[in-house]
Short mmCIF file of C-alpha atoms in Angstrom, two decimals:
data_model
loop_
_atom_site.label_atom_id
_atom_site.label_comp_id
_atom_site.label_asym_id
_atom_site.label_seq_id
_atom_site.Cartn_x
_atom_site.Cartn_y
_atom_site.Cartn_z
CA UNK A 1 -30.54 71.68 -86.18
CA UNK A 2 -30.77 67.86 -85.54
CA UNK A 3 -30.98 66.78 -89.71
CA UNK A 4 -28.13 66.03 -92.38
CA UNK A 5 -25.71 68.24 -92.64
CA UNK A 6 -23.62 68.38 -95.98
CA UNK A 7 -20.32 70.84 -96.50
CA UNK A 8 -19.47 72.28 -98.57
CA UNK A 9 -23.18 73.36 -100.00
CA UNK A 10 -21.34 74.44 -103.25
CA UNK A 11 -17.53 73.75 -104.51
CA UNK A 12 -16.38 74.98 -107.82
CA UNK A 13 -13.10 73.04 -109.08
CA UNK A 14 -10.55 73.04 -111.98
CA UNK A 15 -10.52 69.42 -113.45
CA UNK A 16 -7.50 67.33 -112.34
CA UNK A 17 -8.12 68.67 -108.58
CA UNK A 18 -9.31 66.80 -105.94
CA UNK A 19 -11.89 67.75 -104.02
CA UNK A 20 -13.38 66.21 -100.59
CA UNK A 21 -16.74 66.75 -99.21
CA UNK A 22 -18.25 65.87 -95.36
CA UNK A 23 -21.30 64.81 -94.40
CA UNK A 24 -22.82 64.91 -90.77
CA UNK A 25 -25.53 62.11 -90.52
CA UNK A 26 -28.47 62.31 -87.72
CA UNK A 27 -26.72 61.22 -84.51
CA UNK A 28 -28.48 58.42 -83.61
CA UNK A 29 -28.36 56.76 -87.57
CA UNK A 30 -26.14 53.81 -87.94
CA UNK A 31 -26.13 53.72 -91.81
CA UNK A 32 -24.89 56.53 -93.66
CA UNK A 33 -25.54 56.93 -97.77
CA UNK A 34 -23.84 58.64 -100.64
CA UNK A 35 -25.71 59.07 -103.86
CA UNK A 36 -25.27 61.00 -107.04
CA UNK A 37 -27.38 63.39 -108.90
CA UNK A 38 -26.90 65.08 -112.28
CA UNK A 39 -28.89 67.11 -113.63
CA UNK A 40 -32.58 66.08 -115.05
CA UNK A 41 -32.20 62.69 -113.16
CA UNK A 42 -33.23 60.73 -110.24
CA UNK A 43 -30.25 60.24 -107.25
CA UNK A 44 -28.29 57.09 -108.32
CA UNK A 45 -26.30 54.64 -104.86
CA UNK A 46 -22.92 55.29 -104.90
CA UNK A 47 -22.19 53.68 -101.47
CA UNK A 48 -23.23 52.79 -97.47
CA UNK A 49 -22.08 52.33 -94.42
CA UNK A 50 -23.40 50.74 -91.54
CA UNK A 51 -21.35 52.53 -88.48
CA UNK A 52 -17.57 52.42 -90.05
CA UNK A 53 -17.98 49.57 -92.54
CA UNK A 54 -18.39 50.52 -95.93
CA UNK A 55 -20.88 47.95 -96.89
CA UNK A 56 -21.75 48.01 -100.60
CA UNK A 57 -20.36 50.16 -103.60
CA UNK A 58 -21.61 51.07 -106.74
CA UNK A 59 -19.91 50.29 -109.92
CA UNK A 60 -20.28 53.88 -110.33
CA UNK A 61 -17.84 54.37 -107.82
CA UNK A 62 -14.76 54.58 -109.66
CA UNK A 63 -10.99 54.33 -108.54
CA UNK A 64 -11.23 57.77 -108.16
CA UNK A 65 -13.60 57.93 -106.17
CA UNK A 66 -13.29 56.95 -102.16
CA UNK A 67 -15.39 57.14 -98.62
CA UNK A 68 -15.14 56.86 -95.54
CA UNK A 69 -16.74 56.66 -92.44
CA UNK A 70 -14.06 56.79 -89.54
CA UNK A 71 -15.72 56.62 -86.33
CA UNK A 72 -18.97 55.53 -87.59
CA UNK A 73 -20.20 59.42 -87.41
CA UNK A 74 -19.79 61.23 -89.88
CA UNK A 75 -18.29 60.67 -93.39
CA UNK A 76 -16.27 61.84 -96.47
CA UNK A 77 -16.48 61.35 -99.71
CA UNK A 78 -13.62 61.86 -102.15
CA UNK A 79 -12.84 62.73 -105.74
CA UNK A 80 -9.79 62.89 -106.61
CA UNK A 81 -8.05 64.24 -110.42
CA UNK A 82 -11.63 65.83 -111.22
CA UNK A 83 -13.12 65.48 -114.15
CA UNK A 84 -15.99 67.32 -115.90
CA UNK A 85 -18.58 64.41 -115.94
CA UNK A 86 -18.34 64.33 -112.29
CA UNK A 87 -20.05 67.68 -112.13
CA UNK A 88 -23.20 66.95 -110.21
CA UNK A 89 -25.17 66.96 -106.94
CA UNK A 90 -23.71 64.59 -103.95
CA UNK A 91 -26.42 63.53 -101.55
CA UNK A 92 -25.68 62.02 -98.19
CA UNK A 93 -28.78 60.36 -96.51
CA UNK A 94 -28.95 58.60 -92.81
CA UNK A 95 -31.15 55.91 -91.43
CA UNK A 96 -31.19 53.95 -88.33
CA UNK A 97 -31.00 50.25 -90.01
CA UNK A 98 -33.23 49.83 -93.09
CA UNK A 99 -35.98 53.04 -91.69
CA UNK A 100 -36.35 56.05 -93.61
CA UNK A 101 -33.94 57.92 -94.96
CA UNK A 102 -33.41 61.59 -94.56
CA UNK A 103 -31.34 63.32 -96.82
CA UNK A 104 -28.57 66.04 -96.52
CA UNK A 105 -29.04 69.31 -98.68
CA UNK A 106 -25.95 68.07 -100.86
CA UNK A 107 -23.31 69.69 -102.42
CA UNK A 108 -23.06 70.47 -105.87
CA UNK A 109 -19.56 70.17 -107.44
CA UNK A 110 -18.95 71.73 -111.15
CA UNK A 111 -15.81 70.90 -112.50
CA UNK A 112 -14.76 73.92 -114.84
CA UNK B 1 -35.84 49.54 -119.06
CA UNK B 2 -35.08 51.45 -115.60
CA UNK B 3 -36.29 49.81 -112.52
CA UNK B 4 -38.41 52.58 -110.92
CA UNK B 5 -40.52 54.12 -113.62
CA UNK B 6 -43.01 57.42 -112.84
CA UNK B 7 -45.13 59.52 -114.98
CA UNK B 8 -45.40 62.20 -116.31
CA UNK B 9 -42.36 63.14 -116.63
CA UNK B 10 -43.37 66.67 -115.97
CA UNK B 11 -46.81 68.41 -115.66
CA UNK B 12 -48.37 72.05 -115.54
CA UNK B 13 -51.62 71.94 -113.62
CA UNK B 14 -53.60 75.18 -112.63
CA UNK B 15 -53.73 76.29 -108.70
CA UNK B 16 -57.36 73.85 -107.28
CA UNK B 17 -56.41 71.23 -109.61
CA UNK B 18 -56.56 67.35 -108.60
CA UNK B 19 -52.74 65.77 -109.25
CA UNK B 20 -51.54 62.41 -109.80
CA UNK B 21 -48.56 60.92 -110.26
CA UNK B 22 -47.78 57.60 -110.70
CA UNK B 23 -44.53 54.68 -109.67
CA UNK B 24 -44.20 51.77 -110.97
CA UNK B 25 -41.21 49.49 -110.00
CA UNK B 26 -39.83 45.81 -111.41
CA UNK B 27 -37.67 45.08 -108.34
CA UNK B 28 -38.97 43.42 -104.75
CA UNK B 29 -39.14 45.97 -102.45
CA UNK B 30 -39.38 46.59 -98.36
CA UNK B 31 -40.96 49.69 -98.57
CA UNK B 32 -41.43 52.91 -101.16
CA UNK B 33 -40.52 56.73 -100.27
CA UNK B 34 -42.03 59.69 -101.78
CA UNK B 35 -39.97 62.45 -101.71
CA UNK B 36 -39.97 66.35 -102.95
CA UNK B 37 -36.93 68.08 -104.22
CA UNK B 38 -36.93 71.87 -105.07
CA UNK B 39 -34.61 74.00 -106.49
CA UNK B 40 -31.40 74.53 -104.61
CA UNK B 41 -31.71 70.67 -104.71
CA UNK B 42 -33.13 69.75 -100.99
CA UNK B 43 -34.64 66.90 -100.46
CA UNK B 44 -37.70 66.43 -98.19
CA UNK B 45 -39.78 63.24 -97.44
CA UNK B 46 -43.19 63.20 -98.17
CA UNK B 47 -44.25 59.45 -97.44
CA UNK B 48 -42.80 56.05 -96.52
CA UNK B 49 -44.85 52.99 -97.00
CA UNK B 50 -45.03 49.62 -97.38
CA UNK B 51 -49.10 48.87 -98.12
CA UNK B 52 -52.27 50.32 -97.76
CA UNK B 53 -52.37 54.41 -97.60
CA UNK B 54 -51.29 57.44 -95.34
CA UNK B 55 -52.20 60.75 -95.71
CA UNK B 56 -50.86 64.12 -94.47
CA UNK B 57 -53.23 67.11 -95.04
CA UNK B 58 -53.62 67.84 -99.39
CA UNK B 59 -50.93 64.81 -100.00
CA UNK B 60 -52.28 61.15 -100.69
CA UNK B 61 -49.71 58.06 -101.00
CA UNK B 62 -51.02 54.88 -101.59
CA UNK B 63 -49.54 51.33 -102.97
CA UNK B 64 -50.67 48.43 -104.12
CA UNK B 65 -47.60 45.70 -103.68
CA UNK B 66 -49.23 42.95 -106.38
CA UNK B 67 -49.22 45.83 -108.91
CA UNK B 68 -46.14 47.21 -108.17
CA UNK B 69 -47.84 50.74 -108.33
CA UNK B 70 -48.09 53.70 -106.25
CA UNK B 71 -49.64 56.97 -106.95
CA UNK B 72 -49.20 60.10 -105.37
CA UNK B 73 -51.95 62.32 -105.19
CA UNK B 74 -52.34 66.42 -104.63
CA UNK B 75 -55.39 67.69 -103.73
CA UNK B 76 -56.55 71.23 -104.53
CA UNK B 77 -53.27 72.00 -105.66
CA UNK B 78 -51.12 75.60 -104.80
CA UNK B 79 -48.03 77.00 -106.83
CA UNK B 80 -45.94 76.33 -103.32
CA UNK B 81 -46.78 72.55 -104.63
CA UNK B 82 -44.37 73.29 -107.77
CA UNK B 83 -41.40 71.11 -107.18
CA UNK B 84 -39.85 67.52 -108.46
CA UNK B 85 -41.90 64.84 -106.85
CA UNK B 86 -39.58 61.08 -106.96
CA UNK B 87 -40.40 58.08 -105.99
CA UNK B 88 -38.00 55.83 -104.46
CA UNK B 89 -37.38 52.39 -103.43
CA UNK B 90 -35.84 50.63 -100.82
CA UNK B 91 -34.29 46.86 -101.84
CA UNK B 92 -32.20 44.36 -100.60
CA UNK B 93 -29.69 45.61 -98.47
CA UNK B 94 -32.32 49.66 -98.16
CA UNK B 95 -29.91 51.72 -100.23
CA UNK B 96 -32.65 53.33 -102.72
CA UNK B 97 -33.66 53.55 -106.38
CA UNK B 98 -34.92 55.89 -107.80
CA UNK B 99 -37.23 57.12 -110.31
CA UNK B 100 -35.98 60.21 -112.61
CA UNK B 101 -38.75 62.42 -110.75
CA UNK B 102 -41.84 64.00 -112.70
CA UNK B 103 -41.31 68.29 -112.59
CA UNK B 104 -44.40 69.71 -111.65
CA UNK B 105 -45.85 73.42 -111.98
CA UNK B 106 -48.57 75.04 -110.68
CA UNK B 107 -49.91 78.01 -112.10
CA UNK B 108 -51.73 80.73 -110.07
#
């Protein structure tokens, strides 16, 4: 399988954990997305990168909240003390420059 | 007032039935992505387009960039069709917007 890959599909935390999640982008993509669902809404941009370089962050993006993109392949995305209003879907999308994006399958954190 | 809008919000159609739904946007925009999103919460695309209108067998995108409108049409509609349809737009720098998606069910 060639498309996004997301892991974990499905993570279950206490609140005050943190949590990290990976995302595998298309090989050939040089821009990498994170985006945030909850539920009943449309994704909302958390954050790029074009190869390693974390180009733009939402506000949304709080201090708690951090990505990376290493080697310009694949990224993480972390949350750390957990709290319940970050229970939602986390959607990681790749593009080669400004082309379509395809999207991962996500992973859908509930903070208990 | 949120940048992407779509309607309806959601919207029960019987199997044969012709479907619409409908973007509108405030922003500029490079292009405008139609995607589908069923439960389990995958994400496929549908359409990408900038002007005009493509087509891919019962699904119909088309845009008109002076209106700031798109419309998405289904033609002779199936319950495999029930899913959330959202439109999305790429801006400045190509990260997306997006609409809140209109949930729509087709009955057998």
């Amino acid at each position: 399988d060639t498309g996004v890959s997301q892991d974990p599909r499905h993570k279950i935390t206490k609140r005050g954990q943190n949590v990290t999640f990976r995302c595998d982008p298309i090989s050939e993509h040089n821009r990498l997305y994170w985006y945030r669902q909850t539920l009943g809404q449309g994704p909302e941009f958390l954050t790029y990168f074009q190869n390693e370089a974390q180009l733009e962050k939402s506000r949304l993006l709080s201090d708690r909240f951090s990505a990376e993109r290493p080697k310009g392949s694949f990224s993480t995305l972390e949350i750390q003390r957990t709290e319940q209003g970050d229970s939602a879907m986390y959607l990681c999308a790749s593009s080669f420059m400004g082309n379509e994006q395809y999207f991962g399958p996500g992973t859908r954190l509930t903070v208990t | 007032k949120n940048e992407v809008e779509q309607s309806p919000q959601n919207l029960t159609a019987q199997e044969g039935e012709f479907i619409t739904i409908n973007c509108s946007y405030s922003v500029g925009i490079s292009a405008l992505h139609w995607l589908q999103q069923h439960p389990g919460g995958g994400i496929v695309s549908l359409f990408m387009l900038s002007s005009g209108k493509k087509k891919h067998g019962r699904l119909i995108a088309t845009i008109n960039i002076q209106e700031k409108h798109s419309s998405l049409h289904i033609t002779a509609s199936h319950p495999r069709d029930s899913a959330v349809y959202i439109c999305a737009v790429a801006s400045g720098t190509y990260k997306y917007i997006f609409g809140t998606g209109t949930r729509l069910k087709v009955l057998a």
